[in-house]
Coordinates of C-alpha atoms and ligand atoms in Angstrom, one line a residue:
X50 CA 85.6 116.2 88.0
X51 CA 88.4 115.5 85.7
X52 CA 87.6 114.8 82.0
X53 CA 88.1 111.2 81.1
X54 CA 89.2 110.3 78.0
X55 CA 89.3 106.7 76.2
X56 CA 92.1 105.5 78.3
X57 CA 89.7 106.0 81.0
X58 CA 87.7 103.3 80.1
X59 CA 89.3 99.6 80.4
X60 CA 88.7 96.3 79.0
X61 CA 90.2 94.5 81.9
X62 CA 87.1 93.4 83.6
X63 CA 84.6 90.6 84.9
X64 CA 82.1 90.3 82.1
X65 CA 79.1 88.9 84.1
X66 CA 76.5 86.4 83.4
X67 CA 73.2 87.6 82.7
X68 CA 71.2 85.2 84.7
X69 CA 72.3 82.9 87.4
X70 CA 74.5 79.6 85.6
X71 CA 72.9 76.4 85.3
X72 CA 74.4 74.1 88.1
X73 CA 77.1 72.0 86.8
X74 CA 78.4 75.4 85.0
X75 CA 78.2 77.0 87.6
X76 CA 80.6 74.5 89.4
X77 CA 82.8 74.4 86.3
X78 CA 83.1 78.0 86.4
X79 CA 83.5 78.3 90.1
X80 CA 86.7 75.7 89.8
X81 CA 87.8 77.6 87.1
X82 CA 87.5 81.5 88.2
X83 CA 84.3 82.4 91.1
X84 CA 84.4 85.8 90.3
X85 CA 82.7 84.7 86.8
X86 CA 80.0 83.4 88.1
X87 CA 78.8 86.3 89.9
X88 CA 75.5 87.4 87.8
X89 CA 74.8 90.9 86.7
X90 CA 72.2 91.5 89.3
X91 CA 75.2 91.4 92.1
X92 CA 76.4 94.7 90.2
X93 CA 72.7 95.9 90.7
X94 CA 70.9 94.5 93.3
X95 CA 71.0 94.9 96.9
X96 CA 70.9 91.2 97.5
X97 CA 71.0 88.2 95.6
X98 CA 70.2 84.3 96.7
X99 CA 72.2 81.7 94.9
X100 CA 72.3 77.6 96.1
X101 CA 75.0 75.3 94.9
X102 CA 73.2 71.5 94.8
X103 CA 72.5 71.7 99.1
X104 CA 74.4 74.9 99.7
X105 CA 72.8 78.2 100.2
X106 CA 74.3 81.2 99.5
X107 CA 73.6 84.8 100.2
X108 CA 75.3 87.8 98.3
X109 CA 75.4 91.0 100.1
X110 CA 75.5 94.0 98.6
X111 CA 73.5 96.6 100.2
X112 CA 75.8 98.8 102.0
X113 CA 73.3 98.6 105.7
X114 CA 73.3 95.1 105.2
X115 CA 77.8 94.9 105.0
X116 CA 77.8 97.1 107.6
X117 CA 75.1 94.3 109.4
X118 CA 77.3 91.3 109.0
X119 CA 81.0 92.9 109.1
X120 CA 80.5 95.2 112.3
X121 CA 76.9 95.2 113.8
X122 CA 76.5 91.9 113.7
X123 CA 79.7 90.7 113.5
X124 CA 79.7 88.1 116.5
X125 CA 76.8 86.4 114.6
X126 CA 79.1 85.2 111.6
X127 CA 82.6 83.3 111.6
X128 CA 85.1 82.7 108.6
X129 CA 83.3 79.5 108.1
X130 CA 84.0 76.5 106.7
X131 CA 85.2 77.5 103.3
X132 CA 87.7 79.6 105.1
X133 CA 89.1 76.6 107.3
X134 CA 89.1 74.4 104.9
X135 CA 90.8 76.4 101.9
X136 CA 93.3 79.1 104.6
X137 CA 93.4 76.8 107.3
X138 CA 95.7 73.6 106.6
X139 CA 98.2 76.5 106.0
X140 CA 97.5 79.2 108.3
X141 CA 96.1 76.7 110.7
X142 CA 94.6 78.8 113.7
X143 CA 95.9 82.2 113.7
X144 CA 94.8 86.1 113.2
X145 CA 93.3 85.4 109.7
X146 CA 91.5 82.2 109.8
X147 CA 90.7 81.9 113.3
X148 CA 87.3 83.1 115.0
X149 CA 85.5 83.9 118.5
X150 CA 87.9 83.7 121.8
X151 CA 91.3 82.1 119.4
X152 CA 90.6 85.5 117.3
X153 CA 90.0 88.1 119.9
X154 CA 93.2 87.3 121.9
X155 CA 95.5 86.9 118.8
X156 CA 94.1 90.5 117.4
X157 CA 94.6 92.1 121.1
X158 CA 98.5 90.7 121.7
X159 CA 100.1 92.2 118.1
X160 CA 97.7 95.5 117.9
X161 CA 100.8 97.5 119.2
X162 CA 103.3 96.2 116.1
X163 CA 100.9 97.9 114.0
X164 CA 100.9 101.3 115.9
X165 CA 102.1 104.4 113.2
X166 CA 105.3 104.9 115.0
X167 CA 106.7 101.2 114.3
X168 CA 105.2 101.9 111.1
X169 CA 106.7 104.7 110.4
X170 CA 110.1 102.8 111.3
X171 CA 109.4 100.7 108.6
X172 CA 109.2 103.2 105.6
X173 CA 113.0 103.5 105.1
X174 CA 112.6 99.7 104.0
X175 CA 110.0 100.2 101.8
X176 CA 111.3 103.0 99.9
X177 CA 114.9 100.5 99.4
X178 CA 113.4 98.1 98.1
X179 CA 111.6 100.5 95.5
X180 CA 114.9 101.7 94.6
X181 CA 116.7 98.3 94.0
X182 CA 113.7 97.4 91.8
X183 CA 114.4 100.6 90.2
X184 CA 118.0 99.8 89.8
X185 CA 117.1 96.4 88.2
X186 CA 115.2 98.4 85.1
X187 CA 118.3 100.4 84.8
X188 CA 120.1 97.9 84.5
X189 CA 117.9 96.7 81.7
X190 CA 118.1 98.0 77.8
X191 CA 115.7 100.5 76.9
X192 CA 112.3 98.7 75.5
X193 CA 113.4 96.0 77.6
X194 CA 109.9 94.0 78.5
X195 CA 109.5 93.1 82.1
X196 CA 106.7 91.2 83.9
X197 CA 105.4 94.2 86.1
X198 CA 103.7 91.6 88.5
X199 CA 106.3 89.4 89.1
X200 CA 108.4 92.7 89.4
X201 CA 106.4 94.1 92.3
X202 CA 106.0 90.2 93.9
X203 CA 109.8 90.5 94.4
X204 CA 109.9 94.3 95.3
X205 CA 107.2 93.4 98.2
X206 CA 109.0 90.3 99.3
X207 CA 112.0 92.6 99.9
X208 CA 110.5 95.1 102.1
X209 CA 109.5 91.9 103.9
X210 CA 112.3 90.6 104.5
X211 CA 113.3 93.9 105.7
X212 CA 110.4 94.1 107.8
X213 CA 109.0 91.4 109.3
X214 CA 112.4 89.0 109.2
X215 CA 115.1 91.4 109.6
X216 CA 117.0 90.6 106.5
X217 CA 117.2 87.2 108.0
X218 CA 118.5 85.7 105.2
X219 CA 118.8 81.4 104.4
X220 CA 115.5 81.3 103.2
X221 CA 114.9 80.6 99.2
X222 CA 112.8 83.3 98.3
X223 CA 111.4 82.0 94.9
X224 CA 110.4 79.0 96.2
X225 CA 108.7 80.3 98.9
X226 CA 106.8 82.3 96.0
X227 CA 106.1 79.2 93.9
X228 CA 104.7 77.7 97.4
X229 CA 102.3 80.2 98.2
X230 CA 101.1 80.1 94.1
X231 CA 101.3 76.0 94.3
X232 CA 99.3 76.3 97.8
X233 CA 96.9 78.3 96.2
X234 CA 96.0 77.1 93.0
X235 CA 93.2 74.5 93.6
X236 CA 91.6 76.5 96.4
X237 CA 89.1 77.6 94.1
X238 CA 88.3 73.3 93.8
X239 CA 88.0 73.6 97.7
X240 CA 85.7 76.1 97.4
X241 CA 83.5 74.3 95.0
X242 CA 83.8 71.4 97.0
X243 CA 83.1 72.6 100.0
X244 CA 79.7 74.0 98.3
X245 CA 79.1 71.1 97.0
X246 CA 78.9 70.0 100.2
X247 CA 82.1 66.9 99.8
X248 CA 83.6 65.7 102.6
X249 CA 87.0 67.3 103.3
X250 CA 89.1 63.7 102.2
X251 CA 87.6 64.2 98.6
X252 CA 90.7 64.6 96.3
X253 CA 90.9 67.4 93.9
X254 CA 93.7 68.3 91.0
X255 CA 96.9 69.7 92.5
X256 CA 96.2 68.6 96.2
X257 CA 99.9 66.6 96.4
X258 CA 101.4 69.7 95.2
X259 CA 99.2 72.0 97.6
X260 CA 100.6 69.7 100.6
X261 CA 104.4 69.7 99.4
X262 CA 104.0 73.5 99.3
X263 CA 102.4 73.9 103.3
X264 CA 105.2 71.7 104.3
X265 CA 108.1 73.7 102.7
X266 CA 106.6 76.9 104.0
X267 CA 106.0 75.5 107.7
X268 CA 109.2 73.8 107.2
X269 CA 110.8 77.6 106.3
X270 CA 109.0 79.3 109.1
X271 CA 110.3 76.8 111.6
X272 CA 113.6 77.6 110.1
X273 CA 113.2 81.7 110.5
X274 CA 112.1 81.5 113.8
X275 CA 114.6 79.1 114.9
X276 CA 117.1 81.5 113.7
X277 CA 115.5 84.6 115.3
X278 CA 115.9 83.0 118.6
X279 CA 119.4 82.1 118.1
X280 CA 120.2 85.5 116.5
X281 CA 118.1 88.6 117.9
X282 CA 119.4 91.2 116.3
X283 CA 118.0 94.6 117.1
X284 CA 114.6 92.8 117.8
X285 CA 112.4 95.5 116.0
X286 CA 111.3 93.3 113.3
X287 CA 107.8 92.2 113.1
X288 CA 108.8 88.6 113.9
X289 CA 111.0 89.8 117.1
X290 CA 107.7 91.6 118.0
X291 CA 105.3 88.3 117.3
X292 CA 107.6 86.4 119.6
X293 CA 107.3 89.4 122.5
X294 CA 103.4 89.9 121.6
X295 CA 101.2 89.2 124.9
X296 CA 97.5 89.7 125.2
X297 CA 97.7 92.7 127.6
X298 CA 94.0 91.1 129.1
X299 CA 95.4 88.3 129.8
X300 CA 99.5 87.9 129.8
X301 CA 98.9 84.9 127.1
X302 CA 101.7 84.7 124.5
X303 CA 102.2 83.1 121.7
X304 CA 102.8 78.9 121.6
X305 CA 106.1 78.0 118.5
X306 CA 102.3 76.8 117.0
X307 CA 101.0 80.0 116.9
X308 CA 103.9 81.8 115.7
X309 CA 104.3 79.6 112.9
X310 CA 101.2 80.3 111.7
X311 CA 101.0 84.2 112.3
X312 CA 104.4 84.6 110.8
X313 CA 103.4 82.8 107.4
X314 CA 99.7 84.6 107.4
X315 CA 101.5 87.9 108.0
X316 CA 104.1 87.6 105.1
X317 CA 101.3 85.6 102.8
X318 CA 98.5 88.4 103.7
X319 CA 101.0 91.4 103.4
X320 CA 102.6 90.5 100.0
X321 CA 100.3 89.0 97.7
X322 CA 97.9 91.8 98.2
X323 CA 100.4 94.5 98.1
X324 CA 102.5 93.6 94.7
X325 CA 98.6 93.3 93.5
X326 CA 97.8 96.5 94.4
X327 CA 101.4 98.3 92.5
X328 CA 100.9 95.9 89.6
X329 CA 97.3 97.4 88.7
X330 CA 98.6 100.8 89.6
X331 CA 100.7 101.0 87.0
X332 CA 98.5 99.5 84.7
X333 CA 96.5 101.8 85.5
X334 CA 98.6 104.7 85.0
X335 CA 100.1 103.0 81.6
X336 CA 97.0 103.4 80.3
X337 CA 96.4 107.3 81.3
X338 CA 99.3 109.1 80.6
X339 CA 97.6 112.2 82.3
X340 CA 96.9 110.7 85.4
X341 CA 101.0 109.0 85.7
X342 CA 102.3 112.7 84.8
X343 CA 100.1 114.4 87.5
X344 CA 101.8 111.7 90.2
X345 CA 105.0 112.0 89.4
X346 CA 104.3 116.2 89.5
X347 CA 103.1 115.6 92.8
X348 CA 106.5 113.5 93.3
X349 CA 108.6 115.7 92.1
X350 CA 107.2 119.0 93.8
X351 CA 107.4 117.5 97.4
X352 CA 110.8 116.2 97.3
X353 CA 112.2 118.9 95.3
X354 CA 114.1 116.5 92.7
X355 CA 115.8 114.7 96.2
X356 CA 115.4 111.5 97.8
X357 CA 112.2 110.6 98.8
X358 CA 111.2 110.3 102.5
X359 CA 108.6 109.5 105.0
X360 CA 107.9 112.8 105.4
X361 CA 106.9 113.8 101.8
X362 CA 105.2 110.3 101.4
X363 CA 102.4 111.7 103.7
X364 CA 101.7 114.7 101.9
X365 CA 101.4 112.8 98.4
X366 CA 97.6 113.3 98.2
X367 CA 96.7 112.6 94.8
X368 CA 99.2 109.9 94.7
X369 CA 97.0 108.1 97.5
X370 CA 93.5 108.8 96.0
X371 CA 95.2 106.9 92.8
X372 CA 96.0 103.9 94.8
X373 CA 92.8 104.0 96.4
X374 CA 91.3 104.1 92.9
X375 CA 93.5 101.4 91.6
X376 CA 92.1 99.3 94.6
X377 CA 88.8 100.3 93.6
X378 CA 88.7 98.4 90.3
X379 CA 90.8 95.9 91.1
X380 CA 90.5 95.6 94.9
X381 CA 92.9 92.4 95.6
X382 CA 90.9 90.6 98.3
X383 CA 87.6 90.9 96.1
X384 CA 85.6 88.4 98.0
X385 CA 85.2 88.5 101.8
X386 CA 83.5 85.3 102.8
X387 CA 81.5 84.9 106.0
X388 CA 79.4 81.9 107.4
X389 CA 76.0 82.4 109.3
X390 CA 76.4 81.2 113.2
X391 CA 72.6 81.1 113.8
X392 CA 69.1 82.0 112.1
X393 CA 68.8 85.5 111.8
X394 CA 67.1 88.3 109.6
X395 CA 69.4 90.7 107.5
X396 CA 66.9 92.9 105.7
X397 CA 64.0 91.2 104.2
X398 CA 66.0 88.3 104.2
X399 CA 66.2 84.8 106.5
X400 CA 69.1 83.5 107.0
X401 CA 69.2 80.2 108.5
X402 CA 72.6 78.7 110.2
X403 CA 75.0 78.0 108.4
X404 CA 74.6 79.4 105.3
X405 CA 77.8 81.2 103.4
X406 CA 77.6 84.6 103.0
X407 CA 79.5 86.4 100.5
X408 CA 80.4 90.0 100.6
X409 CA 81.6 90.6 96.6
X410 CA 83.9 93.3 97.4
X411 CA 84.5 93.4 93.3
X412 CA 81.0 93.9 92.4
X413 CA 80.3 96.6 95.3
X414 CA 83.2 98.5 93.8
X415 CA 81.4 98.6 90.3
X416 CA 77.7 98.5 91.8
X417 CA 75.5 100.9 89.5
X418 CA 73.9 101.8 92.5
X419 CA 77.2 103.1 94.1
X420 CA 79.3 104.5 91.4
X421 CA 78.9 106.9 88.4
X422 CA 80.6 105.4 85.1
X423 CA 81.7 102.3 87.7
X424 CA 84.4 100.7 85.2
X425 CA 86.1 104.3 84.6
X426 CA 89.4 105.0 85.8
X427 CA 88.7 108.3 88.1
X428 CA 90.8 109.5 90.9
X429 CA 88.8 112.1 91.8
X430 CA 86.4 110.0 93.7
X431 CA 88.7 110.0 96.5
X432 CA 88.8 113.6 96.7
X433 CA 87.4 114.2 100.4
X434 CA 84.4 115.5 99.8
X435 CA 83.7 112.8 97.8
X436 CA 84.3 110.5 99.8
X437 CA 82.1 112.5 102.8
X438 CA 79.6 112.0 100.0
X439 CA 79.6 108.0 99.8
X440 CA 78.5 105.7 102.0
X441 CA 81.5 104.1 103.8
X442 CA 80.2 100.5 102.9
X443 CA 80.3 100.5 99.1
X444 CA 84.2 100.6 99.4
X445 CA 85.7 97.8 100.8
X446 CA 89.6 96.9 100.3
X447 CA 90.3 96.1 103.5
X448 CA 87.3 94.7 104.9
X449 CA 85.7 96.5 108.0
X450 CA 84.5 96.1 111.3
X451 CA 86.5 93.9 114.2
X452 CA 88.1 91.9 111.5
X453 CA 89.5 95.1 109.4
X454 CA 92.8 94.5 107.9
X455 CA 95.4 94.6 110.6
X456 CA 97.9 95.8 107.8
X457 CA 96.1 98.6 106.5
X458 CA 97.9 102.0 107.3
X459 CA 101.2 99.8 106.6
X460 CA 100.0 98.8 102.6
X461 CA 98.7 102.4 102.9
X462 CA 102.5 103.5 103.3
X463 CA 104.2 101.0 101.1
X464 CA 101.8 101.4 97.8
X465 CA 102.8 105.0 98.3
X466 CA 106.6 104.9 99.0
X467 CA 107.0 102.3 96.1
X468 CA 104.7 103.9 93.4
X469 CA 106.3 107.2 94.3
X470 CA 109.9 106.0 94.1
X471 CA 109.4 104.1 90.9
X472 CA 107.3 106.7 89.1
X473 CA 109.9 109.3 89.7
X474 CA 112.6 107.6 87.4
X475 CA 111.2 104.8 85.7
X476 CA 108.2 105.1 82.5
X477 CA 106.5 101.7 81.9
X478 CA 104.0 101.2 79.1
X479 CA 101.5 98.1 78.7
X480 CA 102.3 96.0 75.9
X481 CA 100.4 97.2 73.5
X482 CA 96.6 95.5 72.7
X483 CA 97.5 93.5 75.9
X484 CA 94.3 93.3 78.3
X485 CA 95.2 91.2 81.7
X486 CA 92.5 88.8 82.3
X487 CA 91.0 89.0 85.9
X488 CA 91.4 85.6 87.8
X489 CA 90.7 85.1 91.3
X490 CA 92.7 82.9 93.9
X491 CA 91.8 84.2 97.1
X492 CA 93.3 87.3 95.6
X493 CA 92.5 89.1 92.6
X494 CA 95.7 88.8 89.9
X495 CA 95.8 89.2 86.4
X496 CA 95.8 85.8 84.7
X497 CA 98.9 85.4 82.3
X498 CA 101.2 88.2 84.4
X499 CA 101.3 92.2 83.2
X500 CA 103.7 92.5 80.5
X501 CA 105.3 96.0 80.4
X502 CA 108.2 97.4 78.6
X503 CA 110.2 99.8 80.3
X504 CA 110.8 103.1 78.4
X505 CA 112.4 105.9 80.4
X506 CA 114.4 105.6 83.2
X507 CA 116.0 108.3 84.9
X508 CA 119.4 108.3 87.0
X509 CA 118.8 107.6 90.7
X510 CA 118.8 111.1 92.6
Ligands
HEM247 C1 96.7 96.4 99.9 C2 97.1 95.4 100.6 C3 96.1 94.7 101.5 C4 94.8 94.4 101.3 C5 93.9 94.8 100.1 C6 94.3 93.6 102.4 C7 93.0 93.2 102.6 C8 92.5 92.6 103.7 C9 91.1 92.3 104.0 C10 89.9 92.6 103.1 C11 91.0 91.7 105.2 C12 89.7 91.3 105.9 C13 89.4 89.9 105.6 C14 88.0 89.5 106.2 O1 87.3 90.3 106.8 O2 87.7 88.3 106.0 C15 92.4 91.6 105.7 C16 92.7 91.1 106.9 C17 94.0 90.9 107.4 N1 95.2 91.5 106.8 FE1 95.2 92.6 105.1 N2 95.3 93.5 103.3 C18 96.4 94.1 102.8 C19 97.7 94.2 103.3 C20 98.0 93.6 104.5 C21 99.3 93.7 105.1 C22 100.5 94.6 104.6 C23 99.3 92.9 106.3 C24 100.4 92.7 107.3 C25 101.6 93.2 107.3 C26 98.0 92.4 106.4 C27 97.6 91.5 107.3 C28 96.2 91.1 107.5 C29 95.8 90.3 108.7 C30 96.7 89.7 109.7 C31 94.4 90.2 108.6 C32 93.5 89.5 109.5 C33 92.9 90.4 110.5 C34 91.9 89.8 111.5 O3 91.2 88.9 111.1 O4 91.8 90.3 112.6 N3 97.2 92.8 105.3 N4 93.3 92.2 104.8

């Protein structure tokens, strides 16, 4: 195992209550960041009960019991109510919110966009992007001081709009990005709500905003797809492919409904979690200058100096146990909620209908049980052995069972292709004493952005 040093060791983390929060702080909290309220014993124990005024929650640890509710038992839990009521006025019944017979044939009909060969198709894309983000530091005065997440937000939106739209342009980029934030800022209100047990009229702060943002980005989608039909192009983008996707059980395809929705949930899901992942990569790696020169080593010995390709991406090894890492500490969908259908047993535990079960992907991540040293920075833990070693459900970025991230192997290949292409000519360093505050909003992002100066950049090979 690879000596750590200090920089091993990071301040940006949840610092958990001790005990379970008195109600009403509890709710405060919850409003104001849920990860917070999360006690220590969800880094310790296998399960932990928790009930919200009449709202019973269970907190799932244990990795028998994930593997219970996410693939064993999977038909005996749905999204759930906090789900539909935070994803689904924007998402409205597609891949990601929806559940049982709605779910099943949605999943079946775009399986074959996500096949490695259209994948693979898509890598030229990804590593462009990279580079015009690259081009933009260059372009910048050395020491220059750059918001790496809003940096990566845009490099991600660009390998979107070269993957799943085609380049399709007439669409207003940023304000599709200040939608999505606006959209979800006060779902962490909905969630306390819905605890709470409120009826879904209840007003809460930001709602008119929330709604102006859904309309613009239904509005948008309209627009995209509306143009698609009227322009084809080459038809290989992942919107041409939504629009050709049929259920091959059934022959069912998709209604201008459902590909409203699918098309938003695949550019929401497959962009906020990705510039996430590169922007605590880097952090990261600004903070273990070892680590960032043994990447770009790695880098630089596969492509021989030259452009980078698809073929080299897959041999970058150490470059992918670092993302997996990365997504370790700072795994960006760090809650995976799920809501009894029935009365059932998980464990020694009864769990009646209807209660919420949350899997805290964040705390399973840094479980004592499950990790040596849990908040150190340690690639080596995805060395395969020891991964053989583990158990598969203490690590969790992409979810498991039926409902596994559809988009996996694709953020598998562009976390690689960017990190790669931006590590090989471009140095970025934390601003110094800076430590990101952890905030989550359905994703995990660092409150108050990742400020980041650049200082070395290297001509474009
Ligand atoms: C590092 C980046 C990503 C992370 C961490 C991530 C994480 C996740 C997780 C944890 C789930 C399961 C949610 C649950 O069980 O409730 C999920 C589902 C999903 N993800 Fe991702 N995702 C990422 C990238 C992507 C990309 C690039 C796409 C599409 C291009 C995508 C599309 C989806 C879709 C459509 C689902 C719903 C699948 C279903 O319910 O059948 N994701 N994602």
């Amino acid at each position: 195992m690879r000596a750590m040093g200090t920089t091993a060791v990071h301040s940006a983390r949840v610092q958990p209550p001790e005990q379970r929060l008195p109600t009403f702080r509890l709710l405060r909290r919850m409003i104001d960041n849920p990860v917070e309220t999360w006690p220590r014993a969800v880094y310790q124990e296998r399960v932990f009960r928790s009930r919200i005024l009449g709202c019973e929650m269970l907190y799932i640890m244990a990795p028998d019991l994930v593997r219970r509710v996410l693939v064993e038992d999977a038909d005996e839990f749905e999204k759930g109510e906090i789900f539909r009521r935070g994803l689904g006025p924007a998402l409205g019944d597609a891949i990601l919110t929806a559940d049982g017979s709605r779910w099943r044939w949605q999943r079946r009909a775009v399986a074959s966009i996500f096949r490695p060969e259209k994948i693979r198709g898509f890598v030229p894309a990804m590593i462009a992007a990279a580079e015009q983000t690259c081009d933009r530091f260059r372009s910048q005065p050395p020491g220059t001081e750059i918001d790496i997440g809003r940096e990566m937000m845009r490099t991600t939106l660009d390998i979107i709009l070269n993957t799943v739209v085609s380049g399709r342009r007439g669409i207003d980029w940023d304000l599709m990005q200040q939608s999505i934030d606006h959209y979800l800022e006060p779902t962490a209100w909905i969630m306390a709500l819905t605890m709470a047990g409120a009826p879904r009229w209840v007003p809460y702060p930001g709602i008119r905003r929330a709604r102006r943002a859904r309309e613009h980005l239904h509005r948008a989608m309209d627009a995209l797809i509306d143009d698609a039909r009227r322009n084809p192009g080459d038809g290989q983008d992942i919107l041409s492919l939504l629009m050709r996707a049929t259920d091959p059980e059934t022959g069912t395809s998709m209604t201008e409904m459902d590909l409203r929705y699918n098309l938003l949930t695949f550019i929401t899901a497959g962009h906020e979690t990705m510039a996430l992942v590169l922007t605590w990569t880097f952090y990261l790696l600004s903070l273990d200058p070892q680590v960032e020169e043994r990447v770009r080593r790695e880098v630089a010995a596969e492509t021989g100096g030259g452009p980078l390709r698809a073929e080299h991406i897959e041999a970058l090894a150490y470059t992918r146990q670092v993302i997996q890492e990365a997504m370790r500490l700072y795994p960006p969908a760090a809650l995976i909620v799920r809501e009894a259908r029935r009365d059932l047993r998980l464990g020694d535990e009864d769990v009646r209908a209807g209660t919420t079960v949350f899997i805290p992907v964040y705390a399973i991540h840094r479980h004592e049980a499950y990790w040596r040293k849990p908040d150190e920075f340690d690639p080596s833990r995805f060395e395969a052995d020891a991964i053989e070693a583990r158990d598969r459900y203490t690590y969790l970025p992409f979810g498991a069972g039926p409902r596994i991230c559809i988009g996996q192997s694709f953020a598998q290949w562009e976390a690689t292709a960017v990190l790669a292409t931006i590590i090989s000519s471009c140095r970025l360093r934390l601003r110094p004493d800076y430590i990101p505050e952890l905030r989550l909003r359905v994703t995990l992002r660092p409150a108050g952005g990742m400020p980041m100066r650049i200082t070395g950049v290297q001509d474009s090979v």
